[in-house]
Amino acid sequence: MTRESAAVGPLCADPLHRFSVPLSATRRGARLARLLAAERLREWGAESDAALLVVGELAANAVLHGRVPGRSFRLTLAVTGSGMLRVEVTDTRGDRPPVRGRLAAEVPGESGYGLVLVEELADRWGVRHGPVPCKTVWAELDPAPGGGP
């Protein structure tokens, strides 16, 4: 598994399936992100526990660390023809990049383990900065052998 911080291109240009929705930067919005992702991925035949955990962690991070009062975050999902799932969560706190998973795991506390989980579950993940003031944390999950992501 790799992790990248360089700007990786936006969502694949012509995905087989694509879903994008703004959500309130609240605990309810994070919970709704996971529920909507579960419904959409089930419709696409691409549901997996790993994908739902990644969505949940990225949405929770947007609410906890990327929240600006009165601003929402955006969840975007895309599945390519090869079955690769890309999850993107965009928030309006570009000035607060996420702490890399292994470093976060070394810092004791109640939080900081979400990206460790994303790093373990995703095949690739990273951060794309911009447009100001936004940042997008993304993760890609390759399809499991003989199935969806």
mmCIF file of C-alpha atoms in Angstrom:
data_model
loop_
_atom_site.group_PDB
_atom_site.id
_atom_site.type_symbol
_atom_site.label_atom_id
_atom_site.label_comp_id
_atom_site.label_asym_id
_atom_site.label_seq_id
_atom_site.Cartn_x
_atom_site.Cartn_y
_atom_site.Cartn_z
ATOM 1 C CA MET A 1 0.000 0.000 0.000
ATOM 2 C CA THR A 2 1.239 3.436 -0.801
ATOM 3 C CA ARG A 3 0.405 6.861 0.436
ATOM 4 C CA GLU A 4 0.930 10.039 -1.448
ATOM 5 C CA SER A 5 0.769 13.706 -0.577
ATOM 6 C CA ALA A 6 1.502 15.098 -4.014
ATOM 7 C CA ALA A 7 -1.433 16.406 -5.948
ATOM 8 C CA VAL A 8 -2.902 13.446 -7.734
ATOM 9 C CA GLY A 9 -5.368 14.240 -10.460
ATOM 10 C CA PRO A 10 -8.995 14.696 -9.669
ATOM 11 C CA LEU A 11 -11.499 11.920 -9.898
ATOM 12 C CA CYS A 12 -11.082 9.747 -12.969
ATOM 13 C CA ALA A 13 -12.268 11.603 -16.053
ATOM 14 C CA ASP A 14 -14.962 9.157 -17.143
ATOM 15 C CA PRO A 15 -15.956 6.840 -14.278
ATOM 16 C CA LEU A 16 -18.467 4.053 -14.733
ATOM 17 C CA HIS A 17 -20.366 5.397 -11.694
ATOM 18 C CA ARG A 18 -20.089 8.757 -9.922
ATOM 19 C CA PHE A 19 -21.869 10.249 -6.919
ATOM 20 C CA SER A 20 -21.214 13.599 -5.236
ATOM 21 C CA VAL A 21 -23.109 15.360 -2.461
ATOM 22 C CA PRO A 22 -22.508 18.275 -0.064
ATOM 23 C CA LEU A 23 -23.155 17.456 3.589
ATOM 24 C CA SER A 24 -23.287 19.530 6.750
ATOM 25 C CA ALA A 25 -20.007 19.531 8.676
ATOM 26 C CA THR A 26 -21.654 17.956 11.711
ATOM 27 C CA ARG A 27 -21.687 14.507 13.290
ATOM 28 C CA ARG A 28 -25.014 13.961 11.564
ATOM 29 C CA GLY A 29 -23.441 14.882 8.216
ATOM 30 C CA ALA A 30 -20.608 12.388 8.765
ATOM 31 C CA ARG A 31 -23.115 9.659 9.645
ATOM 32 C CA LEU A 32 -25.180 10.536 6.577
ATOM 33 C CA ALA A 33 -22.049 10.300 4.393
ATOM 34 C CA ARG A 34 -21.564 6.694 5.435
ATOM 35 C CA LEU A 35 -25.251 5.828 4.989
ATOM 36 C CA LEU A 36 -25.413 7.409 1.526
ATOM 37 C CA ALA A 37 -22.175 5.684 0.516
ATOM 38 C CA ALA A 38 -23.526 2.318 1.674
ATOM 39 C CA GLU A 39 -26.697 2.806 -0.363
ATOM 40 C CA ARG A 40 -24.886 3.998 -3.496
ATOM 41 C CA LEU A 41 -22.165 1.320 -3.380
ATOM 42 C CA ARG A 42 -24.809 -1.361 -2.861
ATOM 43 C CA GLU A 43 -26.660 -0.082 -5.965
ATOM 44 C CA TRP A 44 -23.404 -0.244 -7.935
ATOM 45 C CA GLY A 45 -22.522 -3.732 -6.637
ATOM 46 C CA ALA A 46 -19.344 -2.296 -5.096
ATOM 47 C CA GLU A 47 -20.116 -2.335 -1.361
ATOM 48 C CA SER A 48 -17.376 -3.462 1.000
ATOM 49 C CA ASP A 49 -16.692 -3.040 4.691
ATOM 50 C CA ALA A 50 -13.332 -1.464 3.873
ATOM 51 C CA ALA A 51 -14.937 1.143 1.605
ATOM 52 C CA LEU A 52 -17.512 2.087 4.233
ATOM 53 C CA LEU A 53 -14.854 2.384 6.930
ATOM 54 C CA VAL A 54 -12.774 4.648 4.686
ATOM 55 C CA VAL A 55 -15.791 6.857 3.942
ATOM 56 C CA GLY A 56 -16.642 7.008 7.648
ATOM 57 C CA GLU A 57 -13.118 7.969 8.707
ATOM 58 C CA LEU A 58 -12.644 10.613 6.011
ATOM 59 C CA ALA A 59 -16.064 12.143 6.716
ATOM 60 C CA ALA A 60 -15.397 12.167 10.475
ATOM 61 C CA ASN A 61 -12.060 13.887 9.882
ATOM 62 C CA ALA A 62 -13.749 16.536 7.724
ATOM 63 C CA VAL A 63 -16.158 17.246 10.573
ATOM 64 C CA LEU A 64 -13.564 17.165 13.377
ATOM 65 C CA HIS A 65 -10.588 18.806 11.704
ATOM 66 C CA GLY A 66 -11.867 20.480 8.543
ATOM 67 C CA ARG A 67 -14.972 22.206 9.843
ATOM 68 C CA VAL A 68 -15.598 25.880 9.241
ATOM 69 C CA PRO A 69 -18.869 27.100 10.799
ATOM 70 C CA GLY A 70 -21.511 27.543 8.131
ATOM 71 C CA ARG A 71 -19.589 25.549 5.511
ATOM 72 C CA SER A 72 -20.252 22.022 4.340
ATOM 73 C CA PHE A 73 -17.986 19.218 3.193
ATOM 74 C CA ARG A 74 -18.398 17.232 -0.020
ATOM 75 C CA LEU A 75 -18.359 13.447 -0.407
ATOM 76 C CA THR A 76 -17.570 12.131 -3.877
ATOM 77 C CA LEU A 77 -17.482 8.470 -4.898
ATOM 78 C CA ALA A 78 -16.473 7.054 -8.255
ATOM 79 C CA VAL A 79 -16.056 3.540 -9.590
ATOM 80 C CA THR A 80 -14.034 2.953 -12.746
ATOM 81 C CA GLY A 81 -14.704 0.297 -15.354
ATOM 82 C CA SER A 82 -11.945 -1.812 -13.778
ATOM 83 C CA GLY A 83 -13.762 -1.688 -10.421
ATOM 84 C CA MET A 84 -11.428 0.715 -8.604
ATOM 85 C CA LEU A 85 -13.285 2.862 -6.063
ATOM 86 C CA ARG A 86 -12.136 6.402 -5.356
ATOM 87 C CA VAL A 87 -13.449 8.211 -2.286
ATOM 88 C CA GLU A 88 -12.923 11.962 -1.971
ATOM 89 C CA VAL A 89 -13.876 14.192 0.941
ATOM 90 C CA THR A 90 -13.404 17.916 0.416
ATOM 91 C CA ASP A 91 -13.544 20.420 3.269
ATOM 92 C CA THR A 92 -12.838 24.130 3.585
ATOM 93 C CA ARG A 93 -9.834 23.929 5.917
ATOM 94 C CA GLY A 94 -6.964 23.699 3.449
ATOM 95 C CA ASP A 95 -4.728 25.214 6.115
ATOM 96 C CA ARG A 96 -5.076 22.057 8.231
ATOM 97 C CA PRO A 97 -3.608 19.127 6.287
ATOM 98 C CA PRO A 98 -4.058 15.696 7.858
ATOM 99 C CA VAL A 99 -1.263 14.187 9.920
ATOM 100 C CA ARG A 100 0.130 11.064 8.266
ATOM 101 C CA GLY A 101 -1.132 7.848 9.819
ATOM 102 C CA ARG A 102 2.026 6.407 11.334
ATOM 103 C CA LEU A 103 2.946 9.747 12.914
ATOM 104 C CA ALA A 104 -0.575 10.172 14.253
ATOM 105 C CA ALA A 105 -0.468 6.683 15.784
ATOM 106 C CA GLU A 106 2.636 7.634 17.763
ATOM 107 C CA VAL A 107 0.879 10.598 19.371
ATOM 108 C CA PRO A 108 -1.157 9.415 22.347
ATOM 109 C CA GLY A 109 -4.686 10.717 22.630
ATOM 110 C CA GLU A 110 -8.266 10.013 21.744
ATOM 111 C CA SER A 111 -7.934 10.802 18.058
ATOM 112 C CA GLY A 112 -5.408 10.399 15.279
ATOM 113 C CA TYR A 113 -5.981 6.751 14.462
ATOM 114 C CA GLY A 114 -8.490 7.255 11.642
ATOM 115 C CA LEU A 115 -5.867 7.843 8.970
ATOM 116 C CA VAL A 116 -3.903 4.830 10.204
ATOM 117 C CA LEU A 117 -7.025 2.816 9.421
ATOM 118 C CA VAL A 118 -7.406 4.505 6.015
ATOM 119 C CA GLU A 119 -3.749 3.780 5.273
ATOM 120 C CA GLU A 120 -4.252 0.098 6.058
ATOM 121 C CA LEU A 121 -7.516 -0.309 4.127
ATOM 122 C CA ALA A 122 -6.848 1.814 1.034
ATOM 123 C CA ASP A 123 -4.431 0.888 -1.707
ATOM 124 C CA ARG A 124 -3.506 4.569 -2.118
ATOM 125 C CA TRP A 125 -4.459 7.780 -0.356
ATOM 126 C CA GLY A 126 -3.368 11.357 -0.225
ATOM 127 C CA VAL A 127 -4.281 15.016 -0.134
ATOM 128 C CA ARG A 128 -4.966 17.434 -2.960
ATOM 129 C CA HIS A 129 -4.848 21.126 -2.014
ATOM 130 C CA GLY A 130 -7.103 23.736 -3.574
ATOM 131 C CA PRO A 131 -8.961 25.499 -4.751
ATOM 132 C CA VAL A 132 -8.272 27.810 -1.817
ATOM 133 C CA PRO A 133 -9.453 27.461 0.904
ATOM 134 C CA CYS A 134 -10.218 23.762 0.303
ATOM 135 C CA LYS A 135 -8.389 20.474 0.523
ATOM 136 C CA THR A 136 -9.490 17.044 -0.631
ATOM 137 C CA VAL A 137 -8.447 13.882 1.152
ATOM 138 C CA TRP A 138 -8.814 10.939 -1.199
ATOM 139 C CA ALA A 139 -8.431 7.181 -1.012
ATOM 140 C CA GLU A 140 -8.511 4.495 -3.683
ATOM 141 C CA LEU A 141 -9.482 0.880 -3.180
ATOM 142 C CA ASP A 142 -8.679 -1.582 -5.915
ATOM 143 C CA PRO A 143 -11.208 -4.331 -6.562
ATOM 144 C CA ALA A 144 -10.841 -7.488 -4.525
ATOM 145 C CA PRO A 145 -9.945 -10.544 -6.597
ATOM 146 C CA GLY A 146 -13.143 -11.842 -8.128
ATOM 147 C CA GLY A 147 -15.306 -8.962 -6.913
ATOM 148 C CA GLY A 148 -15.827 -5.277 -6.202
ATOM 149 C CA PRO A 149 -13.561 -2.970 -4.149
#
